[in-house]
Amino acid sequence: MSSGACRFCGKTFKKGGIARHIASCTARGDHGKGESTLEAFHRLVVTDEEEPDYWLHLLAVPEATLGDLDRTLRGIWLECCGHQSMFHVAREPFFSQSEGHFDTRMDRFPREAVIRYLYDFAFSTKLSIRRLEPVRHARTGEPIILAARNDPPLIECGCGAPEATLFSRSLLYESFDEAFLCPRCLPEFEGDPATLAPLTNSPRMGVRQYHRSELDREGDYPGFDETESMIRAFYLQSDTARVRSGDPAEREEIVQREMRVLGSVPVGADHFRTARFISSSLYVFAPLLRQLLLDTVDRWERTRQTPRDYAHVFALLLLAPVPDGELFVKLVPLFSRFEVIRAVWGDALQEPRVREPLWASLCLESPELLQEFVLQESTAAYLRYGAVNSLVTLYLEGHLERESLVPFLEELAARAVAKKNADLAGMVAAVGCTIYPEDLIRPIQRMHRAGLLDASGIDYLDNVRELLRRRTREEHLAETRSIGFFTLLRNAPAVLEEILSDPAMPAVRAPAADGQVAGAPVTDAPAVSPPTQTIVRDTPKVGRNAPCPCGSGRKYKHCCGKV
């Protein structure tokens, strides 16, 4: 069980005893003021839902609002990039982006009501807040006072040393046991030095660009500034620094070395290290990666030959953070049919959770290209559905206006009715449930009257509409974002390592073996019974939480995925 010090007397207590102490701490008292100046302050206990050893004890003035609490939590624990947040109290949601919501006073709610808090709908930090018996306290000029905070947790270095002082943001999600370092292990660190950061006493540590507490530096790990200086010195001696701002000849040597790694086979740890390195200096490598992809398109159109290495797969996913509509258009012939996707990209793009965020990222500044892709007759039905989901991602991320998305979906609904296409109708209805059913209710009704939607899909739509009677459009969209299904491709190196490290999911066909010609056209496997057999899917894999391809509007796991 974690411990923490009382900010009034300085004594340390276990998590279970600090609340009782704060209520009776004589050092807290009235700070030399008379009884008439004391008021009944709210007493709040804040705990991280996933890591309960992170906790805060707060005292809040009687008229404190949800906005006061939000600002305090951001300042001590959470703030990194100004993300949206929400409270959920007594079955009622309150959103930071909704006017007046955060002006609500905390004393409006029963004291026994548990307050749930969420910061950042994409990479969420979730907190639970309880209100205890109020205590009498004097005002300090601040609406909320920090009474106690957990001591910084002791974290072991990967070498076994008892106290790490820094960590790698990327390894935190890729190889947790190797993510934490002590000063002695820093010189042997082989990852991207730009991902290193000092440990922070926050459940937000390592998420996005969170750095440290702004309101309570006292509660952080000791030696934070010294650790930061040590990381900076290490960075300046690294290849990352040299490739970004070093001698041009030296930079060219490093770039060519890393590109050779991408083109080598088989894929191993060096490839993933290189992917992280390239991702950290993408602007240097982007022209080479882009040309590699254009060469892949040209070679496929001329020869229909399967690529013999994985470099093009790495190049495509690594370029995702660089919006490039022109590149997307060039690659459309390699995206439109399942058999081409499997031949060129292997299983790397068969996963909707990879393909759809990738398309949204590439078309970030030109969503109309995705719309054209959807309308092309040559686009396979399931890929058309994926492209529409990419458009929804851009809408939810704020890169596509409702005035552009809704008319486009209405056009798709009209096409479905004209061509009596039940699959297309089911797709439009499912997307309508995602963005806000009332925006598309008339087109959905027309498709239903045309007999294109089955009863289960309509029942699902009715249930969603009933739920939305208690929500505004903004609240519904915020809830949809919090699920995390519709996102841009943000961490390409991690995605690459996941899909290429899985032996059941080869990225491309095996490179040339004995007796075979490198880059030979794709052919069926010979009819020989091997010791073990790799099953290759003939249909695209659907995620369990993805909308069912049958068009019912339900999740795959609740529909066809039950089998």
XYZ file of C-alpha atoms in Angstrom:
563
model
C 0.000 0.000 0.000
C 1.345 3.422 -0.939
C 2.086 6.212 1.530
C 1.966 9.981 1.411
C 2.787 13.011 3.533
C 0.287 15.446 5.011
C 0.958 18.865 3.478
C 0.068 20.616 6.755
C 2.277 18.799 9.296
C 4.648 16.851 7.024
C 4.029 13.469 8.687
C 3.785 10.386 6.462
C 0.829 7.987 6.607
C -0.355 4.931 4.714
C -3.049 5.456 2.100
C -5.671 3.960 4.411
C -4.903 6.308 7.318
C -4.229 9.659 5.690
C -7.918 10.619 5.451
C -8.460 10.248 9.215
C -5.311 12.226 9.912
C -6.263 15.167 7.674
C -9.618 15.481 9.436
C -7.905 15.867 12.818
C -4.502 17.342 11.912
C -3.729 20.078 14.447
C -1.255 21.724 12.085
C -4.085 22.322 9.643
C -6.289 24.087 12.199
C -7.348 27.626 11.409
C -3.801 28.887 10.724
C -4.104 31.479 13.478
C -7.541 32.733 12.444
C -10.671 32.846 14.538
C -13.523 30.331 14.415
C -15.659 32.818 12.508
C -13.311 32.573 9.519
C -13.644 28.778 9.204
C -15.987 27.190 6.686
C -17.079 23.647 5.837
C -14.747 22.582 3.011
C -15.484 19.616 0.754
C -13.030 16.781 1.354
C -12.205 14.892 -1.851
C -10.267 11.648 -2.351
C -9.102 11.204 -5.954
C -7.831 7.792 -7.118
C -6.659 6.575 -10.496
C -8.978 3.749 -11.557
C -6.254 1.631 -13.164
C -3.406 2.348 -10.725
C -4.946 3.037 -7.295
C -1.543 3.704 -5.704
C -1.822 7.146 -7.312
C -4.107 9.279 -5.133
C -4.781 12.841 -3.980
C -6.582 14.336 -0.983
C -8.087 17.740 -1.717
C -9.989 20.372 0.270
C -12.428 22.504 -1.742
C -14.311 25.682 -0.803
C -18.092 25.264 -0.377
C -18.912 26.864 -3.744
C -16.255 24.929 -5.714
C -17.338 23.887 -9.207
C -16.528 20.983 -11.491
C -14.390 23.435 -13.447
C -12.314 24.215 -10.338
C -11.758 20.502 -9.805
C -10.913 19.968 -13.488
C -8.252 22.701 -13.417
C -6.710 21.278 -10.243
C -6.529 17.727 -11.599
C -4.993 18.964 -14.829
C -2.437 21.104 -12.984
C -1.280 18.386 -10.573
C -1.572 15.236 -12.659
C -2.852 15.436 -16.211
C -2.348 18.442 -18.461
C -0.277 17.851 -21.577
C -1.997 19.190 -24.701
C -5.298 20.779 -23.641
C -7.459 17.700 -24.258
C -11.167 17.592 -23.507
C -12.463 16.071 -20.291
C -15.730 15.015 -18.701
C -17.279 14.227 -15.325
C -19.998 11.636 -14.769
C -22.028 12.173 -11.603
C -25.268 10.442 -10.602
C -25.755 9.137 -14.174
C -25.362 12.636 -15.588
C -22.431 13.569 -17.900
C -20.722 16.974 -17.828
C -18.394 17.882 -20.728
C -15.630 20.476 -20.816
C -16.662 21.515 -24.327
C -20.347 22.018 -23.409
C -21.180 25.556 -22.351
C -21.982 25.908 -18.657
C -21.381 22.252 -17.743
C -18.254 22.908 -15.683
C -19.904 25.832 -13.861
C -21.917 23.246 -11.897
C -21.207 23.368 -8.159
C -20.164 20.167 -6.415
C -22.636 20.683 -3.585
C -25.435 20.127 -6.099
C -24.817 16.371 -5.848
C -25.401 14.042 -2.879
C -22.194 13.552 -0.921
C -22.371 9.759 -1.349
C -22.407 10.040 -5.166
C -19.153 8.812 -6.710
C -17.754 11.229 -9.296
C -16.108 9.691 -12.365
C -13.657 11.792 -14.345
C -12.088 11.212 -17.761
C -9.293 13.262 -19.333
C -8.561 12.851 -23.072
C -11.088 10.785 -25.023
C -8.445 9.049 -27.184
C -5.706 8.137 -24.659
C -7.825 8.361 -21.552
C -6.886 8.738 -17.911
C -9.828 7.761 -15.692
C -10.198 8.885 -12.093
C -12.651 8.089 -9.313
C -13.512 10.836 -6.794
C -15.212 10.348 -3.402
C -16.442 13.048 -1.049
C -15.879 12.478 2.663
C -17.266 14.326 5.670
C -16.494 18.033 5.269
C -13.866 19.668 7.492
C -13.715 23.223 8.774
C -10.901 25.195 7.202
C -9.866 28.764 6.454
C -9.772 30.137 2.915
C -6.382 30.559 1.283
C -7.440 32.352 -1.894
C -7.481 29.123 -3.942
C -10.729 27.231 -4.577
C -9.023 23.849 -4.008
C -6.097 22.984 -1.691
C -3.840 19.941 -1.976
C -3.878 18.237 1.444
C -1.902 15.078 0.602
C -0.507 13.164 -2.343
C 1.013 9.715 -2.722
C 4.789 9.565 -2.507
C 6.510 8.809 -5.846
C 6.401 5.009 -6.360
C 9.732 3.171 -6.367
C 10.278 1.587 -9.794
C 12.991 -0.957 -10.591
C 15.395 -0.490 -13.475
C 15.496 -3.290 -16.044
C 18.911 -4.258 -14.637
C 17.402 -4.874 -11.198
C 18.636 -1.671 -9.552
C 16.058 -0.587 -6.951
C 15.428 2.927 -8.228
C 14.972 3.926 -11.863
C 14.996 7.662 -12.567
C 13.971 7.807 -16.238
C 11.983 5.858 -18.820
C 11.393 5.495 -22.564
C 7.935 6.585 -23.733
C 7.912 4.121 -26.628
C 9.164 1.116 -24.634
C 6.520 1.785 -21.993
C 3.991 0.265 -24.419
C 6.241 -2.067 -26.379
C 8.465 -3.716 -23.747
C 7.403 -2.553 -20.291
C 10.146 -4.359 -18.343
C 12.844 -2.604 -20.390
C 11.242 0.846 -20.312
C 12.721 2.021 -16.982
C 16.373 2.965 -16.583
C 18.793 3.974 -13.872
C 21.663 6.402 -14.676
C 24.159 3.519 -15.004
C 22.104 1.874 -17.781
C 21.560 5.030 -19.815
C 24.794 4.751 -21.900
C 23.686 1.281 -23.123
C 20.211 2.455 -24.188
C 19.681 1.553 -27.885
C 16.264 3.100 -28.466
C 15.328 6.583 -29.595
C 16.839 9.055 -27.086
C 14.098 11.527 -27.979
C 11.611 9.239 -26.174
C 13.472 9.401 -22.838
C 11.976 11.399 -19.980
C 12.341 11.634 -16.186
C 9.913 9.645 -14.056
C 6.896 11.645 -12.880
C 4.551 10.998 -9.983
C 1.415 10.857 -12.113
C -0.851 8.201 -13.651
C -0.417 10.212 -16.870
C 3.303 9.390 -17.032
C 4.276 8.320 -20.553
C 0.934 9.199 -22.125
C 1.150 11.525 -25.113
C 3.450 14.449 -24.225
C 2.761 14.668 -20.479
C 5.865 16.146 -18.841
C 5.389 16.966 -15.158
C 3.119 18.617 -12.594
C 2.669 22.360 -12.964
C 0.918 22.945 -9.622
C 2.912 20.647 -7.351
C 6.575 20.178 -8.281
C 7.226 19.296 -4.630
C 5.382 15.993 -5.051
C 7.483 14.771 -7.982
C 10.526 12.498 -7.976
C 13.621 14.107 -6.429
C 16.326 15.116 -8.891
C 13.901 15.675 -11.769
C 15.879 18.591 -13.230
C 19.206 16.740 -12.938
C 17.740 13.710 -14.726
C 16.441 15.959 -17.492
C 19.921 17.447 -17.981
C 21.448 13.964 -18.117
C 18.968 12.920 -20.824
C 19.739 16.045 -22.835
C 23.484 15.325 -22.770
C 22.885 11.730 -23.884
C 20.649 12.895 -26.730
C 23.252 15.302 -28.096
C 25.707 12.398 -28.496
C 23.188 10.162 -30.333
C 22.516 9.333 -33.997
C 19.161 11.070 -33.639
C 20.861 14.387 -32.939
C 23.372 13.834 -35.742
C 20.738 12.975 -38.325
C 18.692 16.037 -37.406
C 21.373 18.687 -37.199
C 24.780 17.115 -37.750
C 27.276 17.181 -40.588
C 25.507 16.552 -43.979
C 27.873 13.733 -44.967
C 27.441 12.043 -41.598
C 23.661 12.472 -41.838
C 23.584 10.862 -45.306
C 25.593 7.900 -44.038
C 23.145 7.321 -41.179
C 20.093 7.672 -43.450
C 21.404 5.163 -45.995
C 22.346 2.722 -43.234
C 18.842 2.781 -41.755
C 17.159 2.446 -45.164
C 19.273 -0.654 -45.851
C 17.965 -2.183 -42.628
C 14.358 -1.746 -43.819
C 15.177 -3.608 -47.030
C 16.819 -6.583 -45.323
C 15.165 -9.911 -44.507
C 14.009 -11.544 -42.370
C 12.421 -8.944 -40.137
C 13.987 -8.740 -36.708
C 14.666 -6.462 -33.772
C 16.847 -4.174 -35.922
C 13.867 -3.362 -38.137
C 11.764 -2.223 -35.205
C 14.629 -0.203 -33.756
C 15.052 1.439 -37.162
C 11.305 2.098 -37.387
C 11.408 3.940 -34.073
C 14.501 5.848 -35.171
C 12.955 6.886 -38.505
C 9.700 7.860 -36.810
C 11.582 10.217 -34.495
C 13.209 12.009 -37.475
C 10.526 11.449 -40.082
C 11.014 14.711 -41.943
C 14.538 13.566 -42.886
C 13.424 10.152 -44.162
C 10.008 11.046 -45.639
C 11.211 11.757 -49.224
C 13.026 8.402 -49.407
C 10.076 6.486 -47.943
C 7.684 8.177 -50.351
C 9.849 7.329 -53.362
C 10.099 3.732 -52.171
C 6.285 3.500 -52.201
C 5.999 5.059 -55.649
C 8.544 2.528 -56.934
C 6.423 -0.252 -55.395
C 3.344 0.986 -57.294
C 5.293 1.206 -60.534
C 6.792 -2.276 -60.143
C 3.410 -3.841 -59.357
C 1.693 -2.204 -62.324
C 4.468 -3.385 -64.678
C 5.126 -6.898 -63.403
C 2.446 -7.914 -60.867
C 5.299 -9.273 -58.763
C 5.094 -9.728 -55.023
C 7.601 -7.529 -53.145
C 10.505 -9.587 -51.851
C 11.044 -7.617 -48.629
C 9.119 -5.592 -46.059
C 10.489 -2.120 -46.727
C 7.327 -0.873 -48.465
C 5.168 -1.964 -45.511
C 7.391 -0.052 -43.102
C 7.432 2.951 -45.434
C 3.637 3.125 -45.725
C 2.886 2.974 -42.014
C 5.754 5.252 -41.036
C 4.455 7.925 -43.435
C 0.978 7.879 -41.866
C 1.632 10.968 -39.663
C 2.431 12.997 -42.820
C -0.877 13.869 -44.573
C -0.321 13.170 -48.258
C -3.415 13.018 -50.444
C -1.333 12.767 -53.610
C 0.399 9.655 -52.291
C -2.985 8.156 -51.333
C -4.209 8.642 -54.925
C -1.068 6.951 -56.274
C -1.630 3.999 -53.928
C -5.368 3.588 -54.612
C -4.755 0.798 -57.187
C -3.040 -1.160 -54.400
C -5.896 -0.505 -51.943
C -9.017 -1.267 -54.008
C -9.161 -5.078 -54.172
C -8.615 -7.727 -51.544
C -6.419 -9.943 -53.714
C -4.119 -7.017 -54.518
C -3.889 -5.960 -50.872
C -2.932 -9.489 -49.881
C -0.371 -9.805 -52.664
C 1.334 -6.455 -52.086
C 0.877 -5.787 -48.365
C 0.303 -9.281 -46.997
C -1.821 -9.143 -43.861
C -0.530 -5.719 -42.831
C -3.553 -3.886 -44.280
C -6.182 -6.576 -43.856
C -6.813 -5.412 -40.304
C -9.418 -2.574 -40.242
C -7.758 -1.248 -37.064
C -4.637 -0.589 -39.180
C -6.091 0.199 -42.590
C -8.789 2.690 -41.578
C -6.611 4.881 -39.292
C -3.922 4.810 -42.008
C -6.280 6.091 -44.704
C -7.678 8.766 -42.403
C -4.160 9.942 -41.566
C -3.020 10.123 -45.201
C -6.190 12.026 -46.228
C -6.216 14.317 -43.197
C -6.031 17.450 -45.351
C -8.031 16.086 -48.310
C -11.062 14.030 -47.149
C -12.632 14.428 -50.595
C -10.143 11.823 -51.868
C -11.648 9.258 -49.514
C -15.105 10.194 -50.779
C -13.969 9.593 -54.364
C -12.490 6.238 -53.298
C -15.835 5.227 -51.773
C -17.738 6.145 -54.953
C -15.435 4.241 -57.309
C -17.121 1.158 -58.759
C -13.805 -0.716 -58.585
C -13.608 -0.413 -54.780
C -14.552 -3.643 -53.002
C -17.571 -3.383 -50.686
C -15.734 -4.013 -47.422
C -13.008 -1.543 -48.388
C -15.699 1.018 -49.207
C -17.054 0.526 -45.687
C -13.552 0.998 -44.275
C -13.082 4.242 -46.190
C -16.378 5.566 -44.805
C -15.143 4.713 -41.306
C -11.991 6.703 -42.112
C -14.210 9.674 -42.997
C -16.017 9.270 -39.672
C -12.615 9.324 -37.947
C -11.768 12.640 -39.623
C -15.165 13.988 -38.555
C -14.709 12.923 -34.929
C -11.140 14.276 -34.895
C -12.355 17.674 -36.145
C -10.850 17.507 -39.648
C -14.136 17.118 -41.565
C -17.210 19.312 -41.162
C -20.643 17.834 -40.544
C -21.853 19.864 -43.540
C -19.514 17.774 -45.722
C -20.027 14.327 -44.183
C -23.828 14.218 -43.854
C -24.644 15.182 -47.498
C -22.123 12.592 -48.679
C -23.811 9.880 -46.589
C -27.197 11.020 -47.922
C -25.820 10.521 -51.446
C -24.719 6.995 -50.528
C -28.191 6.275 -49.140
C -29.764 7.470 -52.398
C -27.412 5.176 -54.349
C -28.358 2.255 -52.131
C -32.062 2.812 -52.845
C -31.527 3.332 -56.583
C -29.416 0.174 -56.931
C -31.313 -1.807 -54.263
C -27.985 -2.430 -52.537
C -28.704 -3.796 -49.055
C -25.007 -3.897 -48.085
C -24.578 -0.206 -48.858
C -27.811 0.617 -47.018
C -26.673 -1.279 -43.923
C -23.357 0.559 -43.983
C -25.050 3.982 -44.091
C -27.404 3.016 -41.251
C -24.502 1.778 -39.106
C -22.528 4.971 -39.707
C -25.630 7.005 -38.875
C -25.817 5.311 -35.475
C -22.175 6.232 -34.942
C -22.271 9.932 -35.792
C -25.841 10.808 -34.687
C -28.934 8.995 -36.033
C -31.103 12.105 -36.298
C -28.695 13.517 -38.894
C -29.612 10.696 -41.289
C -33.039 9.612 -40.113
C -34.892 10.448 -43.346
C -32.450 8.606 -45.659
C -32.505 5.645 -43.252
C -36.314 5.612 -43.307
C -36.294 5.647 -47.123
C -33.895 2.695 -47.186
C -36.137 0.863 -44.725
C -39.240 1.485 -46.852
C -37.293 0.105 -49.816
C -36.798 -3.129 -47.860
C -33.023 -2.729 -47.633
C -32.692 -2.845 -43.823
C -33.590 -5.919 -41.795
C -35.539 -5.852 -38.539
C -32.489 -6.275 -36.293
C -30.823 -3.212 -37.812
C -33.936 -1.095 -37.301
C -34.298 -2.331 -33.705
C -30.696 -1.317 -33.029
C -31.314 2.111 -34.567
C -34.443 2.589 -32.443
C -32.526 1.676 -29.297
C -29.793 4.183 -30.122
C -32.344 6.914 -30.844
C -34.053 6.240 -27.521
C -30.720 6.522 -25.726
C -30.008 9.820 -27.490
C -33.175 11.420 -26.177
C -31.114 12.081 -23.045
C -28.011 13.332 -24.922
C -27.063 16.208 -27.162
C -25.133 15.630 -30.385
C -21.931 16.857 -28.706
C -22.379 14.452 -25.800
C -22.983 11.518 -28.146
C -19.889 12.334 -30.209
C -17.775 12.695 -27.065
C -18.943 9.261 -25.929
C -18.118 7.802 -29.358
C -14.618 9.298 -29.232
C -14.029 7.856 -25.767
C -14.493 4.306 -27.109
C -11.274 4.744 -29.094
C -12.417 2.826 -32.214
C -12.165 5.789 -34.613
C -8.600 7.112 -34.374
C -5.747 8.265 -36.569
C -2.637 6.102 -36.914
C -0.470 7.648 -34.213
C 2.124 5.056 -33.199
C 3.304 3.430 -36.416
C 6.394 1.676 -34.916
C 4.243 -0.123 -32.347
C 1.711 -1.149 -35.009
C 4.504 -2.423 -37.258
C 6.012 -4.510 -34.486
C 2.640 -6.015 -33.629
C 1.662 -7.057 -37.147
C 5.115 -8.172 -38.301
C 6.102 -10.057 -35.130
C 3.045 -12.330 -35.233
C 4.047 -15.566 -37.016
C 0.387 -16.139 -37.905
C 0.272 -12.787 -39.697
C 3.114 -12.525 -42.226
C 3.321 -9.080 -43.786
C 4.286 -10.369 -47.241
C 4.888 -13.726 -48.839
C 8.225 -15.305 -48.004
C 11.217 -13.924 -49.941
C 12.805 -16.066 -52.645
C 13.811 -19.503 -51.405
C 16.009 -22.165 -53.056
C 14.775 -22.943 -56.538
C 12.512 -19.887 -56.705
C 12.915 -16.594 -58.475
C 12.925 -13.508 -56.239
C 9.817 -11.418 -56.817
C 8.019 -14.124 -58.808
C 4.292 -13.534 -59.388
C 1.936 -14.821 -56.709
C 0.815 -18.381 -57.391
C -1.175 -20.953 -55.491
C 0.834 -23.128 -53.117
C 1.708 -26.622 -54.401
C -0.543 -29.451 -53.302
C 1.925 -30.907 -50.807
C 1.072 -31.624 -47.195
C 3.600 -29.678 -45.108
C 4.378 -30.482 -41.469
C 2.487 -27.356 -40.423
C 0.082 -25.280 -42.440
C -0.375 -21.511 -42.364
C -3.988 -20.568 -42.927
C -4.426 -17.598 -45.266
C -7.763 -15.821 -44.984
C -9.809 -15.458 -48.179
C -11.901 -12.694 -46.653
C -10.838 -9.631 -44.678
C -10.493 -10.045 -40.931
C -13.084 -8.104 -38.937
C -12.331 -6.856 -35.426
C -14.740 -8.103 -32.749
C -15.768 -4.561 -31.840
C -16.032 -3.371 -35.448
C -19.438 -2.858 -37.131
C -20.588 -6.160 -38.630
C -20.003 -6.298 -42.438
C -23.492 -7.767 -42.904
C -24.889 -4.257 -42.431
C -26.991 -4.995 -39.342
C -25.535 -1.987 -37.528
C -24.493 -4.168 -34.581
C -20.980 -5.003 -33.459
C -19.438 -8.040 -35.162
C -19.175 -9.954 -31.860
C -22.919 -9.535 -31.267
C -23.900 -10.509 -34.823
C -22.127 -12.800 -37.303
C -19.122 -13.033 -34.991
C -21.137 -15.095 -32.480
C -20.412 -18.185 -34.563
